[in-house]
Tab-separated table of C-alpha atoms and ligand atoms in Angstrom:
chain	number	residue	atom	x	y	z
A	1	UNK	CA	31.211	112.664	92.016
A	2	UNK	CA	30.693	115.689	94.275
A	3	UNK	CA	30.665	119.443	92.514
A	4	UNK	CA	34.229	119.739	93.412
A	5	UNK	CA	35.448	117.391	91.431
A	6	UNK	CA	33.140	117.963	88.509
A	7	UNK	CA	34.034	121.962	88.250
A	8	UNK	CA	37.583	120.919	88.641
A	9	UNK	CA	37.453	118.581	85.585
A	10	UNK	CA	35.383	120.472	83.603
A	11	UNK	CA	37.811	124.000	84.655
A	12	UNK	CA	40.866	122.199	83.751
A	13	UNK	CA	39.413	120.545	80.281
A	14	UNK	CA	37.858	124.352	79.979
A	15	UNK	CA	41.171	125.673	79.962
A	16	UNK	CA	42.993	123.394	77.814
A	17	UNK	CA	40.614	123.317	75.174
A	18	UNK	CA	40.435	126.688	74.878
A	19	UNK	CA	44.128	127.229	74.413
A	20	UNK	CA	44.474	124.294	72.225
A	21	UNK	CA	41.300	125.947	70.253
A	22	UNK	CA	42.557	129.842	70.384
A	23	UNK	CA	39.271	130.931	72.434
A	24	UNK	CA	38.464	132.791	75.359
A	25	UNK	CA	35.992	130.678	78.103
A	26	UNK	CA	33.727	132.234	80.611
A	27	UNK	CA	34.903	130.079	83.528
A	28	UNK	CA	32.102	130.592	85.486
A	29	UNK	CA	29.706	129.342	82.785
A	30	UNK	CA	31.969	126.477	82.440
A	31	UNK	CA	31.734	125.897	86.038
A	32	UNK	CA	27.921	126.222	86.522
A	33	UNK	CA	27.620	123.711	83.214
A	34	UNK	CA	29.675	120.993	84.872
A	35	UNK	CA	27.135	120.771	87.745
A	36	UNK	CA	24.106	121.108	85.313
A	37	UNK	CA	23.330	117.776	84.987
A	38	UNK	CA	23.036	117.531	88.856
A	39	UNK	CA	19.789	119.544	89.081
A	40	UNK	CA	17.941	116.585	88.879
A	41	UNK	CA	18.719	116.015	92.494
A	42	UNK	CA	16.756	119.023	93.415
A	43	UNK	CA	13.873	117.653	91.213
A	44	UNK	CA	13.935	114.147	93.206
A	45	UNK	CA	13.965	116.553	96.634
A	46	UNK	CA	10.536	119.429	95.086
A	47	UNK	CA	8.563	116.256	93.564
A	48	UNK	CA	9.134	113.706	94.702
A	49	UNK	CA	10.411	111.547	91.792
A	50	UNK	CA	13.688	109.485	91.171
A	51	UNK	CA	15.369	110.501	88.637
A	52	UNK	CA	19.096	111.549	89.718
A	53	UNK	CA	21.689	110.295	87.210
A	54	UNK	CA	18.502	110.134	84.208
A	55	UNK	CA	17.874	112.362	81.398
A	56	UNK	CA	19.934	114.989	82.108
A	57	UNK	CA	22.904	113.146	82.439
A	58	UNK	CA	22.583	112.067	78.495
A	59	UNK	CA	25.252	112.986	76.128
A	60	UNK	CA	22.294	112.934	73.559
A	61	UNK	CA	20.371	115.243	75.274
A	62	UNK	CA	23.388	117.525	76.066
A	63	UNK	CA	24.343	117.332	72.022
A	64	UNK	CA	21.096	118.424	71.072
A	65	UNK	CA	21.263	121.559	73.378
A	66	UNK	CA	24.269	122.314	72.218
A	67	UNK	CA	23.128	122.307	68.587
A	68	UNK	CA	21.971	125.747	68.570
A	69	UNK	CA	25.348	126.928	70.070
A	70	UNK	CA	27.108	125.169	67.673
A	71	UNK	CA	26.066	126.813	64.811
A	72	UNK	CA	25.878	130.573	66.307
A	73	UNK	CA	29.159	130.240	68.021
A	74	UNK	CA	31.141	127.186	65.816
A	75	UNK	CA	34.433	126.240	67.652
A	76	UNK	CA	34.107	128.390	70.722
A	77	UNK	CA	31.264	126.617	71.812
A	78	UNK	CA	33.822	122.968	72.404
A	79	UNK	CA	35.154	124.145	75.996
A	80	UNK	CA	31.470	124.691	77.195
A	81	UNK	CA	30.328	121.470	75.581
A	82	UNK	CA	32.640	119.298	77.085
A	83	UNK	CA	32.631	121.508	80.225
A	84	UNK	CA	28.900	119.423	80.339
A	85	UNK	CA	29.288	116.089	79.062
A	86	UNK	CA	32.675	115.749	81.463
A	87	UNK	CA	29.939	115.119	84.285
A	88	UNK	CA	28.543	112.579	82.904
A	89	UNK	CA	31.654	110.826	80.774
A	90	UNK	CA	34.500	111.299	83.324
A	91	UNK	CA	33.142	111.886	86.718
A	92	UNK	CA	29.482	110.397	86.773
A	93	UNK	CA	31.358	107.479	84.895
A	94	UNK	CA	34.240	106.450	86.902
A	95	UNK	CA	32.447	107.107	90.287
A	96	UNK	CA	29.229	105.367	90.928
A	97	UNK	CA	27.834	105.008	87.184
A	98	UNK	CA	24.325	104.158	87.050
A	99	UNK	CA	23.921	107.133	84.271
A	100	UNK	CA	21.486	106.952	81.245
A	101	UNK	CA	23.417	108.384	79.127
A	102	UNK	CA	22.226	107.610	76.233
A	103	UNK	CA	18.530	108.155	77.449
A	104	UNK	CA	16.023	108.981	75.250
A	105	UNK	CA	17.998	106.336	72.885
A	106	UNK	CA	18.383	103.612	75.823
A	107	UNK	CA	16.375	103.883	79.097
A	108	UNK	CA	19.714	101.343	80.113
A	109	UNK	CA	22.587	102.836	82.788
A	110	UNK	CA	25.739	102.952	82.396
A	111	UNK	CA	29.132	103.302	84.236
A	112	UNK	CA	32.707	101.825	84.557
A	113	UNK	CA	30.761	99.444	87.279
A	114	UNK	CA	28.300	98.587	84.885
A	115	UNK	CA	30.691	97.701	82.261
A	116	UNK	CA	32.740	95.002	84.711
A	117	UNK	CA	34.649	96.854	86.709
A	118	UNK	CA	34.468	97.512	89.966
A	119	UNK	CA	32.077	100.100	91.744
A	120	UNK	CA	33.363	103.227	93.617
A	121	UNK	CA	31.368	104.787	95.825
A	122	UNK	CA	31.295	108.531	96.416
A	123	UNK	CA	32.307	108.025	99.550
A	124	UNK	CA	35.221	106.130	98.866
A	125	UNK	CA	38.303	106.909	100.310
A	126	UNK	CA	39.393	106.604	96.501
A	127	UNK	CA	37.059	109.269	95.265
A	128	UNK	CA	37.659	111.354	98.103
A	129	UNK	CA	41.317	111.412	97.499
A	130	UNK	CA	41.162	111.824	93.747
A	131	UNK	CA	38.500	114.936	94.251
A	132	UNK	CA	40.778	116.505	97.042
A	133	UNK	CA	43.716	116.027	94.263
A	134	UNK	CA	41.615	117.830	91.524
A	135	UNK	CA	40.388	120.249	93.971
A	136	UNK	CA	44.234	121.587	94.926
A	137	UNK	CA	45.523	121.467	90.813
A	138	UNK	CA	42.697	123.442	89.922
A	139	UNK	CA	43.267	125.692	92.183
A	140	UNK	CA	46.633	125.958	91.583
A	141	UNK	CA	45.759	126.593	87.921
A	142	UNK	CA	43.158	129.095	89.231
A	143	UNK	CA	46.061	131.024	91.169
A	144	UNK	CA	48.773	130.727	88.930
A	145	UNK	CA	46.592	131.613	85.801
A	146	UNK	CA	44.818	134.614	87.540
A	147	UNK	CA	42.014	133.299	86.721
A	148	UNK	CA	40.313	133.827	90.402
A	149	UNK	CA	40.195	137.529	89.534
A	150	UNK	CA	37.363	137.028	87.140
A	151	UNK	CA	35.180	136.323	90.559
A	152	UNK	CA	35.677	140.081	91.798
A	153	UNK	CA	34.895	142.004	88.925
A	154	UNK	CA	31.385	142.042	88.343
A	155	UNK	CA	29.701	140.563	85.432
A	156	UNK	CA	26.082	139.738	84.780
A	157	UNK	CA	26.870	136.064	83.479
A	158	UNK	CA	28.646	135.423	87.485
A	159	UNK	CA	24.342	135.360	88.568
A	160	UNK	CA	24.104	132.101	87.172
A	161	UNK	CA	27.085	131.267	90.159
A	162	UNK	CA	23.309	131.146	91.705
A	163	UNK	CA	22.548	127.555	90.273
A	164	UNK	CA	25.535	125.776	92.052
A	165	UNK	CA	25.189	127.188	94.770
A	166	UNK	CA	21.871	126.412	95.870
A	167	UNK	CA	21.465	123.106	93.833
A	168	UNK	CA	25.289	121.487	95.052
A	169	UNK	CA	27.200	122.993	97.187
A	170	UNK	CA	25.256	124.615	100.221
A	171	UNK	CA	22.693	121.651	99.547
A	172	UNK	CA	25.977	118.787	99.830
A	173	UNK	CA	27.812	120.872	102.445
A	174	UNK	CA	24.468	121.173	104.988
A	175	UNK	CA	23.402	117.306	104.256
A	176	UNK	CA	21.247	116.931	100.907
A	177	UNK	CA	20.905	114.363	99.905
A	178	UNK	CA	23.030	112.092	102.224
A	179	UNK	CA	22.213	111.619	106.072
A	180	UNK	CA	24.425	113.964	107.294
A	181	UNK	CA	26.754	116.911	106.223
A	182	UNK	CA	29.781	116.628	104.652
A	183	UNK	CA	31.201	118.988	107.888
A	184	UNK	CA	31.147	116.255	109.385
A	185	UNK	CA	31.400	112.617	106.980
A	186	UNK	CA	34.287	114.199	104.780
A	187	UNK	CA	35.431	117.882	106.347
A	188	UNK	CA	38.139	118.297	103.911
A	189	UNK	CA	35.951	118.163	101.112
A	190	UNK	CA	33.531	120.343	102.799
A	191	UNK	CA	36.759	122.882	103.043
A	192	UNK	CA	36.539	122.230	98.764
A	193	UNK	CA	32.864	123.156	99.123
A	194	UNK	CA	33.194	126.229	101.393
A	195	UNK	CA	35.577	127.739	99.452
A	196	UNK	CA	33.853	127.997	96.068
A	197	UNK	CA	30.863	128.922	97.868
A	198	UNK	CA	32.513	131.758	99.209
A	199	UNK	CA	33.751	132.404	95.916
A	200	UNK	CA	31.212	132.524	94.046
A	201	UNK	CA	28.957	134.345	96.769
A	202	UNK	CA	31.655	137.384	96.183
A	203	UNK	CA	31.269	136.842	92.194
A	204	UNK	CA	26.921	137.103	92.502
A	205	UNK	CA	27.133	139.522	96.019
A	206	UNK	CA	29.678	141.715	93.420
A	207	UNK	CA	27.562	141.696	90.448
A	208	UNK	CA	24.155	142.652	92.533
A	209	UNK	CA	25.722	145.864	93.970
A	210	UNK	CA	27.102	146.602	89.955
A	211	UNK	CA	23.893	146.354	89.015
A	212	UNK	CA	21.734	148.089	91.871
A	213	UNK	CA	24.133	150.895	91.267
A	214	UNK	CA	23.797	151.003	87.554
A	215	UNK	CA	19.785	150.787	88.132
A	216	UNK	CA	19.602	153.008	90.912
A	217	UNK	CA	22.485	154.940	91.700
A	218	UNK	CA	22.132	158.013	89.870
A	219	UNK	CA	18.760	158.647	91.481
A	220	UNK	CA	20.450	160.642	93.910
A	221	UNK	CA	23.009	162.358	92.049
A	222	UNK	CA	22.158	166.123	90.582
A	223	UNK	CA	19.761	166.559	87.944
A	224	UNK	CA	20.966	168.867	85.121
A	225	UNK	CA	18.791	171.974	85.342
A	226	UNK	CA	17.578	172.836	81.748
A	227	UNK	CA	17.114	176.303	80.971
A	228	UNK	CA	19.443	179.156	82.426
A	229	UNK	CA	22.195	177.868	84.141
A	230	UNK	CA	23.518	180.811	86.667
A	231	UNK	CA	27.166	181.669	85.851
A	232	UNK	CA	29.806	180.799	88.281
A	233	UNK	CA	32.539	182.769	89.326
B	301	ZN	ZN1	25.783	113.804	88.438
């Protein structure tokens, strides 16, 4: 599944679970943990290897990360949890398999196609449709919810926006790691794409300027003199 998709699942699940659990979510952190597992693809592209849809796609190895969270943060910790393992159990799944999820356990893949059914490709005009219809109800949520505001108020947690957008979506939307861009092999998803990169590109560009400001901008501004201070009139 492409990041669209993914972040759409793993938004909608946030927000569900949340309410059904009485907690507040960070959406962006639930956003950026949906495409986690998906940094493996920029391993495979720096080293070399082959290893896409491997370790970090494991539900084991996602449980035991989420161990420590767990315990510090109990129940609120659920929406981010599944915000991860929805990569892997819903969209890696259904479209394309081929996942170890159970790796270290089981070095064996998995995925509806693996288990007798039949394979979807990303590319399918069945994925494509069903990511397109995720895309549009999660952003109907987004809207409706006010949610999008969150991405124009600065916040140091929007700099890890960073990881999906130079691991996913400008990668996927230029060409890596297919043979050509999605501009041009599925434009309406590359609309999906574009638009959360612009998104979260306000969310990071926001939070920078907060913080150069906060860092540097009193620099500038008047000293308090100590000692005598001449009266005004
Ligand atoms: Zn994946």
């Amino acid at each position: 599944m492409f990041a669209v998709g993914h972040m759409a699942i793993a938004y909608l699940l946030g927000k569900g679970s949340s309410k059904a659990l009485h907690t507040q979510i960070n959406i962006p952190i639930i956003l950026v943990l949906s495409i986690l597992p998906d940094i493996d693809i920029v391993f495979d592209f720096l080293f070399g290897v082959n290893i896409h849809r491997g370790p970090t796609h494991s539900v084991v190895v996602a449980a035991l990360v989420f161990i420590p969270f767990f315990i510090h943060y109990g129940k609120k910790a659920i929406p981010y949890f599944l915000a991860l393992i929805s990569h892997s159990v819903i969209g890696d799944f259904f479209i394309a398999g081929q996942l170890q999820l159970f790796w270290p356990l089981s070095r064996a893949r998995f995925g509806l196609h693996e288990l007798g059914s039949y394979y979807i490709d990303i590319f399918s005009p069945v994925n494509l449709a069903l990511e397109v219809s995720l895309f549009i109800v999660a952003t109907i949520v987004l809207y409706k919810s006010r949610d999008w505001k969150v991405f124009f108020k600065p916040k140091t947690t929007h700099l890890m926006l960073i990881i999906p957008i130079t691991t996913v979506l400008l990668p996927s939307t230029i060409g890596y790691p297919f043979s050509e861009s999605l501009l041009i092999t599925a434009p309406v998803l590359a609309f999906a794409h574009l638009f959360y990169l612009v998104l979260f590109s306000i969310a990071v560009l926001k939070t920078f300027v907060f913080l150069y400001r906060k860092c540097f901008g009193h620099q500038n501004a008047e000293i308090p003199q100590s000692g005598f201070q001449p009266k005004t009139i």
